[in-house]
PDB file of C-alpha atoms in Angstrom:
ATOM      1  CA  MET A 455       0.000   0.000   0.000  1.00 79.00           C
ATOM      2  CA  LYS A 456       1.004   3.563  -0.590  1.00 84.00           C
ATOM      3  CA  ARG A 457      -0.374   6.869   0.628  1.00 85.00           C
ATOM      4  CA  GLU A 458      -1.013   9.387  -2.094  1.00 86.00           C
ATOM      5  CA  LYS A 459      -0.605  13.169  -1.753  1.00 87.00           C
ATOM      6  CA  SER A 460      -4.356  13.458  -1.329  1.00 88.00           C
ATOM      7  CA  GLY A 461      -4.119  11.354   1.823  1.00 86.00           C
ATOM      8  CA  LYS A 462      -5.844   8.322   0.353  1.00 87.00           C
ATOM      9  CA  TRP A 463      -4.276   4.903   0.602  1.00 86.00           C
ATOM     10  CA  VAL A 464      -3.855   2.947  -2.631  1.00 83.00           C
ATOM     11  CA  VAL A 465      -3.009  -0.733  -3.105  1.00 81.00           C
ATOM     12  CA  THR A 466       0.120  -0.887  -5.242  1.00 81.00           C
ATOM     13  CA  LYS A 467       0.814  -4.598  -5.060  1.00 80.00           C
ATOM     14  CA  SER A 468      -1.241  -7.595  -3.968  1.00 77.00           C
ATOM     15  CA  VAL A 469       0.123 -10.965  -2.851  1.00 75.00           C
ATOM     16  CA  LYS A 470      -2.751 -13.428  -2.980  1.00 72.00           C
ATOM     17  CA  GLU A 471      -1.372 -15.690  -0.218  1.00 72.00           C
ATOM     18  CA  HIS A 472      -1.152 -12.749   2.219  1.00 69.00           C
ATOM     19  CA  ASN A 473      -4.695 -11.491   1.716  1.00 66.00           C
ATOM     20  CA  HIS A 474      -7.725 -11.970   3.933  1.00 65.00           C
ATOM     21  CA  PRO A 475     -11.331 -10.819   3.628  1.00 65.00           C
ATOM     22  CA  LEU A 476     -11.904  -7.229   4.618  1.00 62.00           C
ATOM     23  CA  LEU A 477     -14.194  -6.777   7.623  1.00 59.00           C
ATOM     24  CA  PRO A 478     -15.650  -3.651   9.189  1.00 58.00           C
ATOM     25  CA  ASN A 479     -13.620  -2.203  12.096  1.00 57.00           C
ATOM     26  CA  GLY A 480     -14.229  -4.048  15.345  1.00 54.00           C
ATOM     27  CA  ARG A 481     -15.463  -7.245  13.707  1.00 56.00           C
ATOM     28  CA  ARG A 482     -12.024  -7.984  12.312  1.00 56.00           C
ATOM     29  CA  SER A 483     -10.274  -7.988  15.697  1.00 58.00           C
ATOM     30  CA  SER A 484     -12.993 -10.112  17.347  1.00 59.00           C
ATOM     31  CA  GLN A 485     -13.019 -12.556  14.447  1.00 60.00           C
ATOM     32  CA  LEU A 486      -9.220 -12.643  14.415  1.00 61.00           C
ATOM     33  CA  SER A 487      -9.101 -13.366  18.162  1.00 65.00           C
ATOM     34  CA  GLN A 488     -11.780 -16.036  17.772  1.00 67.00           C
ATOM     35  CA  THR A 489      -9.793 -17.567  14.949  1.00 81.00           C
ATOM     36  CA  MET A 490      -6.653 -17.506  17.099  1.00 80.00           C
ATOM     37  CA  ASP A 491      -8.549 -19.168  19.976  1.00 85.00           C
ATOM     38  CA  GLU A 492      -9.801 -21.822  17.573  1.00 88.00           C
ATOM     39  CA  LYS A 493      -6.285 -22.310  16.244  1.00 89.00           C
ATOM     40  CA  ASP A 494      -4.866 -22.567  19.782  1.00 91.00           C
ATOM     41  CA  ALA A 495      -7.529 -25.128  20.692  1.00 92.00           C
ATOM     42  CA  LYS A 496      -6.755 -27.144  17.555  1.00 93.00           C
ATOM     43  CA  ILE A 497      -3.015 -26.978  18.303  1.00 93.00           C
ATOM     44  CA  ARG A 498      -3.635 -28.228  21.867  1.00 95.00           C
ATOM     45  CA  GLU A 499      -5.890 -31.002  20.567  1.00 95.00           C
ATOM     46  CA  LEU A 500      -3.316 -32.105  17.990  1.00 96.00           C
ATOM     47  CA  SER A 501      -0.482 -31.899  20.541  1.00 97.00           C
ATOM     48  CA  VAL A 502      -2.385 -34.186  22.915  1.00 97.00           C
ATOM     49  CA  ALA A 503      -3.084 -36.626  20.073  1.00 97.00           C
ATOM     50  CA  LEU A 504       0.577 -36.526  18.997  1.00 97.00           C
ATOM     51  CA  ASN A 505       1.812 -37.245  22.537  1.00 97.00           C
ATOM     52  CA  ARG A 506      -0.690 -40.094  22.876  1.00 97.00           C
ATOM     53  CA  GLU A 507       0.499 -41.619  19.575  1.00 97.00           C
ATOM     54  CA  ARG A 508       4.156 -41.214  20.583  1.00 97.00           C
ATOM     55  CA  ARG A 509       3.500 -43.158  23.803  1.00 97.00           C
ATOM     56  CA  ARG A 510       1.569 -45.801  21.856  1.00 97.00           C
ATOM     57  CA  SER A 511       4.367 -46.056  19.306  1.00 97.00           C
ATOM     58  CA  ALA A 512       6.967 -46.468  22.066  1.00 97.00           C
ATOM     59  CA  ALA A 513       4.908 -49.248  23.685  1.00 97.00           C
ATOM     60  CA  LEU A 514       4.487 -51.014  20.333  1.00 97.00           C
ATOM     61  CA  GLN A 515       8.220 -50.683  19.654  1.00 97.00           C
ATOM     62  CA  GLN A 516       8.968 -52.261  23.026  1.00 97.00           C
ATOM     63  CA  GLN A 517       6.594 -55.164  22.285  1.00 97.00           C
ATOM     64  CA  LEU A 518       8.138 -55.624  18.851  1.00 97.00           C
ATOM     65  CA  ASP A 519      11.654 -55.673  20.333  1.00 97.00           C
ATOM     66  CA  MET A 520      10.586 -58.328  22.856  1.00 97.00           C
ATOM     67  CA  ALA A 521       8.975 -60.455  20.116  1.00 97.00           C
ATOM     68  CA  LEU A 522      12.094 -60.210  17.940  1.00 97.00           C
ATOM     69  CA  LYS A 523      14.285 -61.210  20.891  1.00 97.00           C
ATOM     70  CA  GLU A 524      12.064 -64.235  21.571  1.00 97.00           C
ATOM     71  CA  MET A 525      12.213 -65.223  17.904  1.00 98.00           C
ATOM     72  CA  GLU A 526      16.001 -64.944  17.882  1.00 97.00           C
ATOM     73  CA  GLU A 527      16.314 -67.069  21.027  1.00 97.00           C
ATOM     74  CA  HIS A 528      13.946 -69.676  19.562  1.00 97.00           C
ATOM     75  CA  SER A 529      15.875 -69.681  16.290  1.00 97.00           C
ATOM     76  CA  ASN A 530      19.152 -70.250  18.182  1.00 97.00           C
ATOM     77  CA  HIS A 531      17.543 -73.093  20.169  1.00 97.00           C
ATOM     78  CA  LEU A 532      16.284 -74.727  16.949  1.00 97.00           C
ATOM     79  CA  SER A 533      19.724 -74.387  15.344  1.00 97.00           C
ATOM     80  CA  ILE A 534      21.337 -76.150  18.313  1.00 97.00           C
ATOM     81  CA  ASN A 535      18.741 -78.948  18.166  1.00 97.00           C
ATOM     82  CA  ILE A 536      19.193 -79.376  14.410  1.00 97.00           C
ATOM     83  CA  ASN A 537      22.981 -79.530  14.810  1.00 97.00           C
ATOM     84  CA  ASN A 538      22.558 -82.185  17.539  1.00 97.00           C
ATOM     85  CA  VAL A 539      20.284 -84.260  15.274  1.00 97.00           C
ATOM     86  CA  ILE A 540      22.760 -83.987  12.404  1.00 97.00           C
ATOM     87  CA  GLN A 541      25.592 -85.045  14.693  1.00 96.00           C
ATOM     88  CA  ASN A 542      23.586 -88.040  15.983  1.00 95.00           C
ATOM     89  CA  VAL A 543      22.693 -89.145  12.436  1.00 95.00           C
ATOM     90  CA  ARG A 544      26.359 -88.963  11.445  1.00 93.00           C
ATOM     91  CA  GLU A 545      27.353 -91.038  14.457  1.00 92.00           C
ATOM     92  CA  ILE A 546      24.692 -93.648  13.680  1.00 90.00           C
ATOM     93  CA  GLU A 547      25.751 -93.769  10.037  1.00 89.00           C
ATOM     94  CA  SER A 548      29.390 -94.036  11.041  1.00 88.00           C
ATOM     95  CA  ASN A 549      28.703 -96.932  13.445  1.00 86.00           C
ATOM     96  CA  THR A 550      26.469 -98.725  10.951  1.00 80.00           C
ATOM     97  CA  PHE A 551      28.950 -98.657   8.100  1.00 71.00           C
ATOM     98  CA  THR A 552      32.089 -99.337  10.109  1.00 68.00           C
ATOM     99  CA  LYS A 553      30.809-102.446  11.964  1.00 64.00           C
ATOM    100  CA  PRO A 554      31.368-105.702  10.074  1.00 63.00           C
ATOM    101  CA  PHE A 555      28.334-107.774   9.223  1.00 59.00           C
ATOM    102  CA  SER A 556      27.929-110.845  11.398  1.00 56.00           C
TER     103      SER A 556
END
């Protein structure tokens, strides 16, 4: 905006993203404060929801970590059992083929 010599204000440049509807004096400030209160309430609401989801995510991550640890321990146990079975089969095969037939 620019003030002319006559004292009138003239719009010289308009940025669409910076504009808002023009309201009569008095209404604008009350509507702006109402809008700010609504925005503050929405921010509080979203902040509470975000904190709740962060706690939920942390709890789910902890459960996932415990499940993965259990799976790893079970996998190690199965590997040991499989190796024992393989070793026993080899011993049986070794004894069967090394003993002479009677």
